XYZ file of C-alpha atoms in Angstrom:
177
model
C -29.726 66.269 13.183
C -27.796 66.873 10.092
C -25.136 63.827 9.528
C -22.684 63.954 6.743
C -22.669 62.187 3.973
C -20.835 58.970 2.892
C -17.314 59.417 1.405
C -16.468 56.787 -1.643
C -14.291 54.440 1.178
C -17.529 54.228 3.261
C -19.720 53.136 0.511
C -19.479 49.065 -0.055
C -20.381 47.269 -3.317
C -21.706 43.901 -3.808
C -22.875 42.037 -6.516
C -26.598 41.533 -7.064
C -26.959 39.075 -9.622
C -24.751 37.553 -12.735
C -25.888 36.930 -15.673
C -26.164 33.117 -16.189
C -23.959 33.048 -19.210
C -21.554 35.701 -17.402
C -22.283 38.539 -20.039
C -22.741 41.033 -17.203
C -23.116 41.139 -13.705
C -25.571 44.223 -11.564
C -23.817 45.479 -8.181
C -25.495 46.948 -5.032
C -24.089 49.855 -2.825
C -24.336 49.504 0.827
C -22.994 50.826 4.124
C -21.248 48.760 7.215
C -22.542 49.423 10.928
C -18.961 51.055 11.411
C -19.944 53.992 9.106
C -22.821 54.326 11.172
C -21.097 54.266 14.567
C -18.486 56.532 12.835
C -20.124 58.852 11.664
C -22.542 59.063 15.322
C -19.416 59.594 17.112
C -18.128 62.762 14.933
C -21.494 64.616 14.849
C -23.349 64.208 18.321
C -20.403 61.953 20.439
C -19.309 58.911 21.634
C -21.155 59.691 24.933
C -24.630 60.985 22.864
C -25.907 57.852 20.856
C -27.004 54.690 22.179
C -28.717 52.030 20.373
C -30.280 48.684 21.880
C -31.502 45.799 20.694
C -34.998 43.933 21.328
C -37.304 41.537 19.783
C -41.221 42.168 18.953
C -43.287 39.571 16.874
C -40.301 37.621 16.276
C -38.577 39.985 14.047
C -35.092 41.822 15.334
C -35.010 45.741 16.116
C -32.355 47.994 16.824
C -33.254 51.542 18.091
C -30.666 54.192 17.965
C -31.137 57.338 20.708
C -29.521 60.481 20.667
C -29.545 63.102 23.007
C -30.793 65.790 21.434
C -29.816 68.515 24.223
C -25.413 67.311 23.567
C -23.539 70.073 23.617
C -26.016 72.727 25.729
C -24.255 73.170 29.082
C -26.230 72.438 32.508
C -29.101 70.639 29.957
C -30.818 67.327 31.178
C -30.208 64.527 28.741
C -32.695 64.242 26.430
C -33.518 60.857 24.571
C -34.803 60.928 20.902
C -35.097 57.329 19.246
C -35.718 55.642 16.057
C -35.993 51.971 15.071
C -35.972 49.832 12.548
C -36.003 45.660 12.337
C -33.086 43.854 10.224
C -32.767 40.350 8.493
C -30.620 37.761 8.553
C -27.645 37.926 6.945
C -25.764 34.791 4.594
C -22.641 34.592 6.767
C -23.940 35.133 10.469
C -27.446 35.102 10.775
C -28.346 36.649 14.587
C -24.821 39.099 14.002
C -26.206 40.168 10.779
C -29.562 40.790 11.569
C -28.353 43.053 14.604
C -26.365 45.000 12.163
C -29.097 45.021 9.818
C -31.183 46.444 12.478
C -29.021 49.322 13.615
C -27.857 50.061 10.047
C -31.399 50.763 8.779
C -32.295 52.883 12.418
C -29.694 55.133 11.419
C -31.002 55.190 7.794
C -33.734 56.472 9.789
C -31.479 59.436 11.423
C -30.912 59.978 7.843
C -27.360 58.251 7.764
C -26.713 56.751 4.533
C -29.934 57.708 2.802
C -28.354 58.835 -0.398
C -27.866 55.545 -0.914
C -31.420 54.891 -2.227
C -30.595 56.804 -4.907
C -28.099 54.732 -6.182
C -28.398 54.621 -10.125
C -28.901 50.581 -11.629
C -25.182 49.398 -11.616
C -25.248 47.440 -14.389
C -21.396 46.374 -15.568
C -21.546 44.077 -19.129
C -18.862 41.867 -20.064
C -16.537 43.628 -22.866
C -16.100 40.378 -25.326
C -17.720 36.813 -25.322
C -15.189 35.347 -22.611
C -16.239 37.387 -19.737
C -12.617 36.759 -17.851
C -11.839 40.033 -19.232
C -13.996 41.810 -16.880
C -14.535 39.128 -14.259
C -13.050 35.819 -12.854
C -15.173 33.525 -12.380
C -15.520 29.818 -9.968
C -18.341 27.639 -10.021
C -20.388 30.083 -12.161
C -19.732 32.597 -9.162
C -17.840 35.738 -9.524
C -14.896 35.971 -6.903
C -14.144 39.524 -8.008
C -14.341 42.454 -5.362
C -15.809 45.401 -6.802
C -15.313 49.284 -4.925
C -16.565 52.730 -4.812
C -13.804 54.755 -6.604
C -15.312 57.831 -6.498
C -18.521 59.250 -5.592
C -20.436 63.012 -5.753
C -23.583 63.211 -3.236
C -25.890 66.752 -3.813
C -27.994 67.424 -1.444
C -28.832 63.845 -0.381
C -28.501 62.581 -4.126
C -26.038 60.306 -5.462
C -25.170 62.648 -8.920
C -21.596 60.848 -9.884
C -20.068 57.273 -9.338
C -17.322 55.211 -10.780
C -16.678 51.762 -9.346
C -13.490 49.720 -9.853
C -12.646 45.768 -10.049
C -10.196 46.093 -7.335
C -9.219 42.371 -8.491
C -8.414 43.241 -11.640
C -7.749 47.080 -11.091
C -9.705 48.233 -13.628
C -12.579 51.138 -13.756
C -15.727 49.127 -14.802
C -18.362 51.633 -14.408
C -19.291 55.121 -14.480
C -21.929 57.203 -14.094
C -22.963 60.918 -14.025
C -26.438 62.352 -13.455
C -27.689 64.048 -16.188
């Protein structure tokens, strides 16, 4: 199978960890399950993939078939899977470890992969009150952070920019050397 890779708009950003003082703040990049299921659908079908859920030694798997024989006319359907298990999630625990779960199986398929080669997204404060860059509540920052852009080489992420979409402002950029 040979899957696409992800466009900037597919690509989600959250942050990581802030700096106790608010001097900087580190951001992760992550896909949604609707990438996934997106990006299934274009390259093998709707009516190709499956995926199913099940439980072994208490942890949550997801594994994600695809006939490997679409598009051959006359061919018997034939089932190729891959798994992986998921955690729990802050917001909804049993929804996010499902997604988990079938996220990472079709890291597996290769989905998403460049990912892991995301550079350290490190964005500092520009002057000692950090409201320049970020807003702030309870020592939490409420700002929501995007891909802008993104190049992808063979599998590797070799450009990014990401943008405070609060404050609509380019915070970071990065080009492999």
């Amino acid at each position: 199978m040979n899957f696409r890779e992800l466009s900037a708009n597919e690509v989600d950003v959250r942050i990581g960890q802030v700096a106790k003082d608010g001097s900087y703040l580190t951001c992760l990049l992550y896909k949604d399950a609707r990438a996934d299921m997106i990006i299934l659908d274009e390259t093998v079908g709707a009516e190709n993939w499956e995926r199913e859920h099940y439980e072994c030694k208490g942890n949550l798997f997801c594994k994600v078939g695809i006939n490997t024989n679409y598009g051959k006319e006359n061919s018997i359907p034939n089932w190729v899977y891959k798994s992986d298990c998921g955690t729990e999630s802050n917001t909804e625990a049993e929804k996010g470890e499902a997604s988990d779960s079938f996220k990472r199986a079709c890291v597996n398929w290769g989905i998403g992969r460049e990912l892991y080669t995301a550079p350290f997204i490190y964005i500092p404060a520009t002057n000692e009150k950090c409201e320049a860059n970020f807003r702030f509540n309870n020592g939490k920052c409420k700002d929501k952070f995007v891909v802008e852009k993104i190049a992808i080489e063979n599998k590797q992420i070799t450009g990014l920019a990401i943008k405070n979409a609060s404050l609509n402002k380019r915070v970071f950029v990065w080009q492999k050397q």
